[in-house]
Each structure stands twice: as structure tokens, then as C-alpha cells.
Short mmCIF file of C-alpha atoms in Angstrom, two decimals:
data_model
loop_
_atom_site.label_atom_id
_atom_site.label_comp_id
_atom_site.label_asym_id
_atom_site.label_seq_id
_atom_site.Cartn_x
_atom_site.Cartn_y
_atom_site.Cartn_z
CA MET A 1 -179.74 -156.09 41.67
CA GLN A 2 -177.10 -153.41 41.54
CA ARG A 3 -175.00 -152.91 44.66
CA LEU A 4 -174.19 -149.28 45.44
CA ASP A 5 -172.47 -147.51 48.30
CA SER A 6 -173.50 -143.97 49.19
CA ILE A 7 -169.88 -143.00 49.76
CA GLN A 8 -168.89 -143.84 46.18
CA ALA A 9 -167.58 -140.82 44.31
CA ASP A 10 -170.00 -141.39 41.43
CA PHE A 11 -172.93 -142.42 43.64
CA ALA A 12 -175.15 -139.45 42.75
CA GLN A 13 -174.76 -140.06 39.01
CA ARG A 14 -175.35 -143.80 39.32
CA LEU A 15 -178.43 -143.26 41.49
CA GLU A 16 -179.87 -140.75 39.03
CA ALA A 17 -179.30 -143.12 36.12
CA LEU A 18 -180.88 -145.99 38.03
CA THR A 19 -184.02 -144.12 39.05
CA ALA A 20 -184.55 -141.94 35.97
CA TRP A 21 -187.85 -142.66 34.32
CA GLU A 22 -189.17 -140.85 31.31
CA GLU A 23 -192.30 -142.24 29.71
CA GLU A 24 -191.58 -142.69 26.04
CA LEU A 25 -193.64 -140.51 23.76
CA ASN A 26 -195.29 -143.06 21.52
CA LEU A 27 -196.41 -141.06 18.51
CA ALA A 28 -198.32 -143.99 17.02
CA VAL A 29 -200.29 -144.46 20.24
CA ASN A 30 -200.91 -140.71 20.51
CA ASP A 31 -202.28 -140.56 16.98
CA THR A 32 -204.46 -143.64 17.43
CA VAL A 33 -205.89 -142.35 20.70
CA ARG A 34 -206.58 -138.93 19.22
CA GLU A 35 -208.52 -140.52 16.37
CA VAL A 36 -210.50 -142.77 18.71
CA LEU A 37 -211.40 -139.89 21.02
CA ALA A 38 -212.51 -137.69 18.13
CA ASP A 39 -214.61 -140.51 16.72
CA VAL A 40 -216.33 -141.18 20.05
CA ALA A 41 -216.97 -137.45 20.52
CA GLN A 42 -218.60 -137.29 17.07
CA ARG A 43 -220.43 -140.61 16.69
CA GLY A 44 -221.01 -141.58 20.33
CA ASP A 45 -222.61 -144.98 20.92
CA ALA A 46 -222.09 -146.15 17.33
CA ALA A 47 -218.33 -145.67 17.68
CA LEU A 48 -218.31 -147.47 21.05
CA LEU A 49 -220.07 -150.50 19.58
CA GLU A 50 -217.60 -150.66 16.69
CA TYR A 51 -214.48 -150.31 18.84
CA THR A 52 -215.74 -152.84 21.36
CA ALA A 53 -216.27 -155.38 18.59
CA ARG A 54 -212.86 -154.60 17.04
CA PHE A 55 -210.64 -154.42 20.12
CA ASP A 56 -212.47 -156.59 22.66
CA GLN A 57 -214.04 -159.13 20.28
CA LEU A 58 -217.36 -158.41 21.95
CA ALA A 59 -220.12 -157.96 19.39
CA ALA A 60 -223.18 -156.07 20.59
CA GLN A 61 -226.06 -154.64 18.60
CA THR A 62 -227.09 -152.09 21.21
CA MET A 63 -225.49 -150.27 24.13
CA ALA A 64 -227.98 -151.94 26.45
CA GLU A 65 -226.04 -155.17 25.89
CA LEU A 66 -222.89 -153.47 27.20
CA GLU A 67 -224.41 -152.27 30.46
CA ILE A 68 -224.28 -154.55 33.48
CA SER A 69 -227.35 -154.33 35.67
CA ARG A 70 -227.23 -153.85 39.42
CA ASP A 71 -228.93 -157.21 39.76
CA ARG A 72 -226.00 -158.88 38.02
CA LEU A 73 -223.54 -157.06 40.27
CA HIS A 74 -225.31 -158.34 43.36
CA GLU A 75 -225.62 -161.83 41.85
CA SER A 76 -221.83 -161.87 41.50
CA LEU A 77 -221.53 -160.83 45.14
CA GLU A 78 -223.77 -163.72 46.18
CA GLN A 79 -221.99 -166.26 43.97
CA ILE A 80 -218.33 -165.67 44.79
CA PRO A 81 -216.79 -167.88 47.51
CA THR A 82 -217.59 -166.84 51.06
CA ALA A 83 -213.93 -166.16 51.86
CA GLN A 84 -213.69 -163.73 48.93
CA ARG A 85 -216.87 -161.92 49.89
CA GLU A 86 -215.77 -161.58 53.51
CA ALA A 87 -212.36 -160.28 52.41
CA LEU A 88 -213.98 -157.69 50.12
CA GLU A 89 -216.34 -156.61 52.89
CA ALA A 90 -213.51 -156.33 55.40
CA ALA A 91 -211.44 -154.26 52.96
CA ASP A 92 -214.49 -152.10 52.15
CA SER A 93 -215.06 -151.37 55.84
CA ARG A 94 -211.47 -150.37 56.52
CA ILE A 95 -211.04 -148.28 53.35
CA ARG A 96 -214.37 -146.52 53.88
CA SER A 97 -213.58 -145.78 57.54
CA TYR A 98 -210.16 -144.34 56.71
CA HIS A 99 -211.53 -142.06 54.03
CA GLU A 100 -214.31 -140.80 56.27
CA HIS A 101 -211.55 -139.11 58.27
CA GLN A 102 -210.60 -137.12 55.15
CA VAL A 103 -213.96 -135.41 54.70
CA GLN A 104 -213.62 -131.63 54.73
CA ASP A 105 -216.46 -129.29 55.65
CA SER A 106 -217.29 -125.83 54.41
CA TRP A 107 -216.13 -122.98 56.66
CA GLN A 108 -216.55 -119.23 57.02
CA TYR A 109 -215.74 -116.35 59.33
CA ARG A 110 -216.32 -112.61 59.61
CA ASP A 111 -213.46 -110.16 59.89
CA GLU A 112 -213.37 -107.07 62.09
CA GLN A 113 -215.33 -105.04 59.51
CA GLY A 114 -218.13 -107.55 59.19
CA ASN A 115 -217.05 -109.02 55.85
CA LEU A 116 -217.92 -112.70 55.46
CA LEU A 117 -215.14 -114.86 54.02
CA GLY A 118 -214.94 -118.60 53.69
CA GLN A 119 -215.00 -121.68 51.54
CA GLN A 120 -217.90 -123.82 50.36
CA ILE A 121 -216.97 -127.46 49.73
CA ARG A 122 -219.14 -129.57 47.47
CA PRO A 123 -218.71 -133.04 45.91
CA LEU A 124 -218.43 -133.64 42.18
CA ASP A 125 -221.68 -134.46 40.42
CA ARG A 126 -220.35 -137.52 38.61
CA ALA A 127 -217.11 -139.52 38.56
CA GLY A 128 -215.85 -142.14 36.10
CA LEU A 129 -213.91 -145.20 37.20
CA TYR A 130 -211.75 -147.19 34.77
CA VAL A 131 -211.01 -150.76 35.85
CA PRO A 132 -208.84 -153.22 33.88
CA GLY A 133 -210.86 -156.28 32.87
CA GLY A 134 -210.81 -159.65 31.19
CA LYS A 135 -208.86 -162.34 33.01
CA ALA A 136 -207.24 -159.70 35.21
CA SER A 137 -208.83 -159.32 38.62
CA TYR A 138 -208.50 -155.96 40.29
CA PRO A 139 -211.35 -155.70 42.80
CA SER A 140 -209.01 -153.71 45.02
CA SER A 141 -208.86 -151.00 42.35
CA VAL A 142 -212.66 -150.81 42.36
CA LEU A 143 -212.73 -150.27 46.12
CA MET A 144 -209.82 -147.83 46.22
CA ASN A 145 -211.20 -145.62 43.46
CA ALA A 146 -214.92 -145.82 44.18
CA LEU A 147 -214.99 -145.54 47.98
CA PRO A 148 -213.39 -142.10 48.38
CA ALA A 149 -215.85 -140.83 45.77
CA LYS A 150 -218.77 -142.34 47.68
CA VAL A 151 -217.53 -140.92 50.98
CA ALA A 152 -217.11 -137.50 49.34
CA GLY A 153 -220.76 -137.61 48.33
CA VAL A 154 -220.32 -137.84 44.55
CA GLY A 155 -223.78 -138.02 43.03
CA GLU A 156 -223.12 -140.84 40.56
CA ILE A 157 -220.23 -143.20 39.86
CA ILE A 158 -219.93 -144.66 36.35
CA MET A 159 -217.59 -147.64 35.99
CA VAL A 160 -216.14 -148.95 32.73
CA VAL A 161 -214.41 -152.31 32.52
CA PRO A 162 -213.39 -154.12 29.32
CA ALA A 163 -214.73 -157.64 28.81
CA PRO A 164 -212.59 -159.23 26.08
CA GLY A 165 -214.63 -161.95 24.46
CA GLY A 166 -217.34 -161.31 27.02
CA GLU A 167 -215.13 -162.42 29.92
CA LEU A 168 -215.59 -160.59 33.22
CA ASN A 169 -214.13 -161.35 36.62
CA PRO A 170 -216.91 -161.87 39.18
CA MET A 171 -214.85 -160.38 42.02
CA VAL A 172 -214.65 -157.08 40.12
CA LEU A 173 -218.42 -157.03 39.76
CA ALA A 174 -218.85 -158.01 43.40
CA ALA A 175 -216.56 -155.18 44.47
CA ALA A 176 -218.65 -152.75 42.43
CA ALA A 177 -221.75 -153.94 44.26
CA ILE A 178 -220.12 -153.54 47.67
CA ALA A 179 -218.71 -150.09 46.85
CA GLY A 180 -222.06 -148.83 45.57
CA VAL A 181 -221.08 -148.12 41.95
CA ASP A 182 -224.15 -146.78 40.16
CA ARG A 183 -223.69 -147.93 36.55
CA VAL A 184 -221.24 -150.34 34.89
CA PHE A 185 -220.44 -150.62 31.18
CA THR A 186 -218.28 -153.27 29.50
CA LEU A 187 -216.11 -150.75 27.70
CA GLY A 188 -212.34 -150.47 27.63
CA GLY A 189 -209.41 -148.65 26.10
CA ALA A 190 -209.30 -145.09 24.82
CA GLN A 191 -212.90 -145.37 23.64
CA ALA A 192 -214.08 -145.89 27.22
CA VAL A 193 -212.16 -142.81 28.36
CA GLY A 194 -213.69 -140.85 25.50
CA ALA A 195 -217.19 -141.96 26.47
CA LEU A 196 -216.64 -140.81 30.05
CA ALA A 197 -215.11 -137.50 28.95
CA TYR A 198 -217.55 -136.50 26.20
CA GLY A 199 -220.63 -138.52 27.05
CA THR A 200 -222.85 -140.36 24.58
CA ALA A 201 -226.56 -141.01 24.32
CA THR A 202 -226.05 -143.90 26.77
CA VAL A 203 -222.89 -143.21 28.78
CA PRO A 204 -223.10 -140.04 30.91
CA ALA A 205 -220.25 -137.55 30.76
CA VAL A 206 -218.37 -137.36 34.05
CA ASP A 207 -216.45 -134.61 35.84
CA LYS A 208 -213.38 -136.68 36.72
CA ILE A 209 -211.86 -139.96 35.50
CA VAL A 210 -209.84 -142.14 37.86
CA GLY A 211 -208.35 -145.60 37.71
CA PRO A 212 -205.43 -147.49 36.10
CA GLY A 213 -205.09 -148.70 32.54
CA ASN A 214 -202.67 -149.55 29.76
CA ILE A 215 -200.74 -147.07 27.60
CA TYR A 216 -203.83 -146.32 25.50
CA VAL A 217 -205.89 -145.54 28.59
CA ALA A 218 -203.13 -143.41 30.13
CA THR A 219 -202.64 -141.52 26.86
CA ALA A 220 -206.38 -140.94 26.52
CA LYS A 221 -206.60 -139.61 30.08
CA ARG A 222 -203.79 -137.19 29.32
CA GLN A 223 -205.51 -135.99 26.15
CA VAL A 224 -208.93 -135.39 27.74
CA PHE A 225 -207.51 -133.63 30.80
CA GLY A 226 -208.92 -130.14 30.89
CA ARG A 227 -212.30 -131.21 29.63
CA VAL A 228 -212.48 -133.48 32.68
CA GLY A 229 -210.27 -133.96 35.70
CA ILE A 230 -208.07 -137.03 36.09
CA ASP A 231 -206.41 -138.61 39.09
CA MET A 232 -202.83 -138.86 37.75
CA ILE A 233 -200.64 -140.33 35.03
CA ALA A 234 -198.89 -143.11 36.90
CA GLY A 235 -195.49 -144.51 36.06
CA PRO A 236 -194.10 -147.93 37.02
CA SER A 237 -194.68 -149.14 40.57
CA GLU A 238 -191.98 -148.37 43.15
CA ILE A 239 -190.93 -149.60 46.57
CA LEU A 240 -188.07 -148.31 48.71
CA VAL A 241 -187.20 -150.11 51.94
CA ILE A 242 -185.11 -148.52 54.68
CA SER A 243 -183.87 -151.23 57.03
CA ASP A 244 -181.74 -151.16 60.17
CA GLY A 245 -180.83 -154.82 59.60
CA SER A 246 -183.20 -156.23 62.22
CA THR A 247 -185.99 -157.45 59.92
CA ASP A 248 -186.06 -161.05 58.66
CA PRO A 249 -184.25 -160.92 55.28
CA ASP A 250 -186.92 -163.15 53.71
CA TRP A 251 -189.57 -160.56 54.61
CA VAL A 252 -187.66 -157.76 52.94
CA ALA A 253 -186.87 -159.86 49.86
CA MET A 254 -190.56 -160.66 49.41
CA ASP A 255 -191.52 -157.02 49.93
CA LEU A 256 -189.16 -156.09 47.09
CA PHE A 257 -190.70 -158.85 44.96
CA SER A 258 -194.20 -157.51 45.67
CA GLN A 259 -193.58 -154.46 43.51
CA ALA A 260 -191.08 -155.96 41.10
CA GLU A 261 -193.70 -158.49 39.97
CA HIS A 262 -195.91 -155.73 38.53
CA ASP A 263 -193.78 -155.27 35.40
CA GLU A 264 -190.23 -155.17 34.13
CA ASN A 265 -189.98 -151.40 34.68
CA ALA A 266 -191.05 -151.51 38.33
CA GLN A 267 -188.44 -150.38 40.84
CA ALA A 268 -187.36 -152.00 44.11
CA ILE A 269 -184.61 -150.43 46.25
CA LEU A 270 -183.21 -151.40 49.66
CA LEU A 271 -181.23 -148.96 51.82
CA CYS A 272 -179.31 -150.20 54.84
CA PRO A 273 -176.11 -149.22 56.67
CA ASP A 274 -175.25 -152.90 57.37
CA SER A 275 -173.34 -154.50 54.49
CA ALA A 276 -173.67 -157.99 55.96
CA TYR A 277 -177.44 -157.60 56.09
CA LEU A 278 -177.52 -156.62 52.41
CA ASP A 279 -175.68 -159.87 51.69
CA ARG A 280 -178.34 -161.81 53.63
CA VAL A 281 -181.15 -160.18 51.65
CA ALA A 282 -179.31 -160.92 48.39
CA GLU A 283 -179.10 -164.58 49.45
CA ALA A 284 -182.82 -164.59 50.27
CA ILE A 285 -183.62 -163.14 46.85
CA ASP A 286 -181.62 -165.84 45.08
CA ARG A 287 -183.25 -168.57 47.19
CA LEU A 288 -186.86 -167.36 46.96
CA LEU A 289 -187.00 -166.15 43.36
CA PRO A 290 -187.16 -169.58 41.61
CA ASP A 291 -190.46 -170.36 43.37
CA MET A 292 -192.22 -167.16 42.26
CA ASP A 293 -194.89 -167.48 39.56
CA ARG A 294 -193.79 -164.18 37.99
CA ARG A 295 -190.08 -164.81 38.49
CA ASP A 296 -189.10 -163.69 34.98
CA ILE A 297 -190.76 -160.30 35.47
CA ILE A 298 -189.27 -159.95 38.96
CA GLN A 299 -185.82 -160.83 37.68
CA ALA A 300 -186.05 -158.31 34.84
CA SER A 301 -187.24 -155.60 37.22
CA LEU A 302 -184.55 -156.22 39.82
CA SER A 303 -181.80 -156.47 37.19
CA GLY A 304 -182.84 -153.35 35.30
CA ARG A 305 -184.02 -150.94 38.00
CA GLY A 306 -183.41 -152.62 41.36
CA ALA A 307 -180.63 -151.78 43.82
CA MET A 308 -179.29 -152.52 47.28
CA ILE A 309 -177.49 -149.49 48.69
CA LYS A 310 -175.19 -149.39 51.68
CA THR A 311 -175.70 -146.07 53.45
CA ARG A 312 -173.56 -144.32 56.06
CA ASP A 313 -176.37 -144.54 58.59
CA LEU A 314 -180.15 -144.32 58.78
CA ALA A 315 -180.07 -140.53 58.45
CA ASP A 316 -178.23 -140.95 55.16
CA ALA A 317 -180.89 -143.48 54.07
CA VAL A 318 -183.65 -140.99 54.86
CA ALA A 319 -181.88 -138.29 52.84
CA ILE A 320 -181.65 -140.61 49.82
CA SER A 321 -185.29 -141.58 50.23
CA ASN A 322 -186.36 -137.93 50.24
CA GLN A 323 -184.41 -137.42 47.05
CA LEU A 324 -186.21 -140.31 45.36
CA ALA A 325 -189.69 -139.52 46.76
CA PRO A 326 -190.87 -143.14 46.39
CA GLU A 327 -194.41 -144.32 45.80
CA HIS A 328 -194.16 -146.87 48.63
CA LEU A 329 -191.69 -146.36 51.49
CA GLU A 330 -191.15 -149.05 54.11
CA LEU A 331 -189.45 -148.01 57.34
CA SER A 332 -188.45 -151.53 58.34
CA VAL A 333 -186.68 -150.44 61.50
CA ALA A 334 -187.13 -150.99 65.24
CA ASP A 335 -188.35 -147.41 65.90
CA PRO A 336 -189.97 -146.06 62.70
CA GLU A 337 -191.62 -143.15 64.52
CA GLN A 338 -188.17 -141.73 65.24
CA LEU A 339 -187.47 -141.48 61.50
CA LEU A 340 -190.95 -140.28 60.51
CA PRO A 341 -190.46 -136.53 61.19
CA ASP A 342 -187.58 -136.46 58.70
CA ILE A 343 -189.53 -138.11 55.86
CA ARG A 344 -190.60 -135.33 53.52
CA HIS A 345 -191.59 -137.08 50.30
CA ALA A 346 -193.39 -140.43 49.94
CA GLY A 347 -196.71 -141.62 48.59
CA ALA A 348 -197.36 -143.99 51.49
CA ILE A 349 -195.18 -144.78 54.50
CA PHE A 350 -195.29 -148.29 55.94
CA MET A 351 -193.93 -148.23 59.47
CA GLY A 352 -192.24 -151.12 61.26
CA PRO A 353 -191.16 -154.64 60.24
CA TYR A 354 -194.67 -156.12 60.44
CA THR A 355 -196.15 -153.66 57.93
CA SER A 356 -195.73 -155.09 54.46
CA GLU A 357 -196.58 -152.85 51.52
CA SER A 358 -199.06 -155.44 50.27
CA LEU A 359 -201.37 -154.71 53.23
CA GLY A 360 -201.71 -151.17 51.93
CA ASP A 361 -202.58 -152.49 48.48
CA TYR A 362 -205.63 -154.30 49.75
CA CYS A 363 -207.02 -153.69 53.18
CA ALA A 364 -205.08 -151.47 55.60
CA GLY A 365 -207.34 -148.51 54.81
CA PRO A 366 -205.30 -145.77 53.10
CA ASN A 367 -205.61 -145.52 49.33
CA HIS A 368 -203.29 -147.51 47.10
CA VAL A 369 -203.51 -145.01 44.23
CA LEU A 370 -200.23 -143.19 44.84
CA PRO A 371 -197.89 -140.73 43.09
CA THR A 372 -194.96 -142.29 41.22
CA SER A 373 -191.84 -141.11 39.39
CA ARG A 374 -190.86 -138.64 42.15
CA SER A 375 -194.23 -136.88 41.90
CA ALA A 376 -194.71 -137.49 45.64
CA ARG A 377 -192.72 -134.24 45.95
CA PHE A 378 -195.89 -132.39 44.97
CA SER A 379 -198.73 -134.94 44.79
CA SER A 380 -200.77 -136.93 47.29
CA PRO A 381 -202.57 -140.29 47.38
CA LEU A 382 -206.04 -140.44 45.89
CA GLY A 383 -208.54 -139.36 48.52
CA VAL A 384 -211.88 -137.81 49.33
CA TYR A 385 -210.40 -134.39 48.57
CA ASP A 386 -209.98 -135.45 44.91
CA PHE A 387 -213.74 -135.74 44.61
CA GLN A 388 -214.55 -132.44 46.31
CA LYS A 389 -214.30 -128.95 44.86
CA ARG A 390 -214.07 -125.64 46.65
CA SER A 391 -215.75 -122.30 46.05
CA SER A 392 -214.50 -119.16 47.77
CA LEU A 393 -217.08 -117.15 49.71
CA ILE A 394 -216.91 -113.34 49.84
CA MET A 395 -219.63 -111.07 51.18
CA CYS A 396 -218.71 -107.46 51.97
CA SER A 397 -220.50 -105.39 54.56
CA GLU A 398 -221.32 -101.73 53.88
CA GLN A 399 -218.53 -100.77 56.25
CA GLY A 400 -216.05 -103.31 54.90
CA VAL A 401 -216.35 -102.23 51.30
CA GLN A 402 -215.15 -98.74 52.20
CA THR A 403 -211.73 -100.12 53.09
CA LEU A 404 -211.54 -102.91 50.53
CA GLY A 405 -212.81 -100.63 47.77
CA GLU A 406 -210.03 -98.11 48.35
CA VAL A 407 -207.38 -100.86 48.29
CA ALA A 408 -208.83 -102.42 45.15
CA SER A 409 -209.05 -99.03 43.43
CA VAL A 410 -205.40 -98.23 44.01
CA LEU A 411 -204.27 -101.66 42.82
CA ALA A 412 -206.56 -101.62 39.76
CA HIS A 413 -205.30 -98.19 38.66
CA GLY A 414 -201.77 -99.52 39.15
CA GLU A 415 -202.59 -102.24 36.62
CA SER A 416 -204.30 -99.75 34.25
CA LEU A 417 -207.64 -101.53 34.60
CA GLN A 418 -210.03 -98.61 34.84
CA ALA A 419 -213.26 -100.60 34.92
CA HIS A 420 -211.98 -102.67 37.82
CA ALA A 421 -211.19 -99.50 39.74
CA ARG A 422 -214.52 -97.81 38.92
CA SER A 423 -216.45 -100.95 39.92
CA ALA A 424 -214.93 -100.71 43.39
CA GLU A 425 -215.17 -96.90 43.63
CA LEU A 426 -218.89 -96.74 42.85
CA ARG A 427 -219.61 -98.49 46.11
CA LEU A 428 -217.63 -96.01 48.21
CA LYS A 429 -219.43 -93.35 50.17
CA LYS A 430 -218.93 -89.91 48.65
#
């Protein structure tokens, strides 16, 4: 990991170079995805069957073979080990409960002239959930993406998950059963995104697509945005730890590993005003790394985009954190609530030495789908509000339109929009 000091003359430039992330524009991927999406839009199920055979080595004669029944989902739930089922159910309960606090209700009021104004809030009709498949096991992604949609009242949730060679992880299916996913198809890649966006004879078109995927999935989501909503285009995973030097160095080292193990481009940064403590964490990293299963990925991540930064004080650390707007921010200090009011930008804030970021990934309750690449400056975690839409309510009284009509008329004439002005004026008393 790089060692930086916030008082270095070139600190700002070195920090910017370290944290800069620009997703490479892969023209070959863009072109491939565009062709796949157009093909799915035109040929529907036939294209899905062909791409599934080509890319996932899963030959099916009909789309019915690619749909997983609810009975099979519940069979998976019954067959997984008891400890796994209980963990999924515990996570489901906590995630569902947290998101129930996010539900927003419609509201309205009348002004002094009797005009009714307000907002009607309604859930989306249908949402699509993309889940990585095959040997990978991401039941937590199923829960985190499906549960806020269910709590919001979304009418139907369609899940797609690739099954290379017919291989599916039973925990993913069990999570779908627990979360109440309505339909599941063994589809993956850009073709799955296209099916959700455009709809086919078998796969219903959705209003919003959420969930993680590879570069082809991310590119497809970007290309269909506008026809459907999407959650976000996520960059590499990030963790930033602010420590006062009181937390066990092994804990902090492992917290940094927890994000570095995602991929070589993940970012792990530690800020602390105590230089000796940074040395202790560095020693812990060297000692613990050889025993990690994904040590090569962790090492590449820490070497390429990781850093330990000595700050002037905790206030300086907070200022740097706000500049970076991290996906995951750990306040590993004795009194995290004292720092909290000064934190302006972060996807999720983990407060106190006992709160590891990994708890938020699985079972704490808040959503683990978070803004990356400094987008926490203007974006929020996935939540119930992402699956609700709002309609403005306006109902003028006979008295109220006399005032509003005059104002609208003046403004419309000012914009040279005569019909707008006349529309308002016709309702005025002569």
C-alpha cells in the first residue's frame, strides 16, 4: 500500500491520481451489446434461446425449460443446510424491517385559496433483478435488491440468473423463495437485460432493472436506460477507514481486505493521525495476507489503489473522506457520533470499532447496493424510494384559479406562449 502524509506538498495530486477511476470505454463490448440488444428486441425468445446456448452452454428447446418454478425455489429452501436457511431468514428479517422504515406515503394539503396540492406515491408495476450465477453465490444480492421492491409494493419481480452448463447455486434460489421473487429465468448477460427491457413472448418487460453484473451487463444497462430505469452503474468496490488508533490493527487490516478481495481495481484506504498505528496495521497486513484465499487479488488491489494516509488530526481525515465520497466509510473511533455531523458524502457509514463493513454486506439491515466512484456526492443507497414513483397533485378551486390564472398569464405572455396564456385566461371571471 502507498504511504501518504496529508501535509506533503504534492498530497492533493497524489491522492487524485490514486483515487481516479474512469471506466474504460470498450468499443468492442459496446458494439457486441448493441447487437445483442437489437436482436433480442427483434426476435425475442428465439434470440434468448440461441444466446443461452452459445454463451452459457445451456441448450434448451423452449423458454419453459429456462424458467424455474416456485416449487423448485422452495425445494432449494428446504434442502439447503439449516444454518444457511436460518442465516438467510435472519438477514431477510433485518433487511425487510429496515426498508419498511423507508416507505413514503402520499400527501396533500390545501392552501389559503382552497387549491389542493400534493403528491401521490405509487410503486412500480414490475421490476427486474439481475443476479450473477453459476458457481458464484450471491444470495445477499437477491435479498438486497428484491426486498426493497417488495416493501415498496412492486406488483411483480422478475429475476434473471445465468446457469452456465445448467449449474445454479441453491442458496440463490432459496433467497429468491424467501424474498418472494415472482418469476425466475436462467438467463444471463446482455441478452437477459434486453429481455427485461424490451420483453418477449415469455419474459415480461419491466419498469426498472437492478442488480450487479459483468461488463456486458453493465454496458447493457447503460444502453437500455431511458426505456427502463436502472439502479446505477457501479464502479469497483471501495472502503475508507478513519481510525483514531484505538482499534485492533488486525481488525482494520481485515476490513481493508474485505473490499480488496473483490477485484484488483477495488480500493482500500486507511486514514489515521497516528503514524505508529499505521505501522502496526501495515505489519498486520503483511502477517495476515499469506493466509487469505484471494491473497493475489488483495495484493494487487492494495498495491495498485490502496493507501495508508497520516492525517493532521481526525478533522483532517473527515475532510479527506468528504473529498473522496467513499462507498463504504468506517468510523473506527472511540466516539463515532462526534464525527458523524461532519460527514457529508458516503454511501454507508459504519460507526465504531465493532461495526465491520461486512455486516452491512449481509445482515445489518441497510442496503449494500451503494454509490461508488465519488457518486455518493449525489446518489444514495438502493432503497424503497427507488421502486416508488411520484405524481404531483394539483386541483384549483374557483377562487384559486383567479389568482393563479393571472400569474400564469403574465408569465406565459413573457415567454411568447399565447395558447398557454389564453388557457389560463379563459377560466378567469370577466
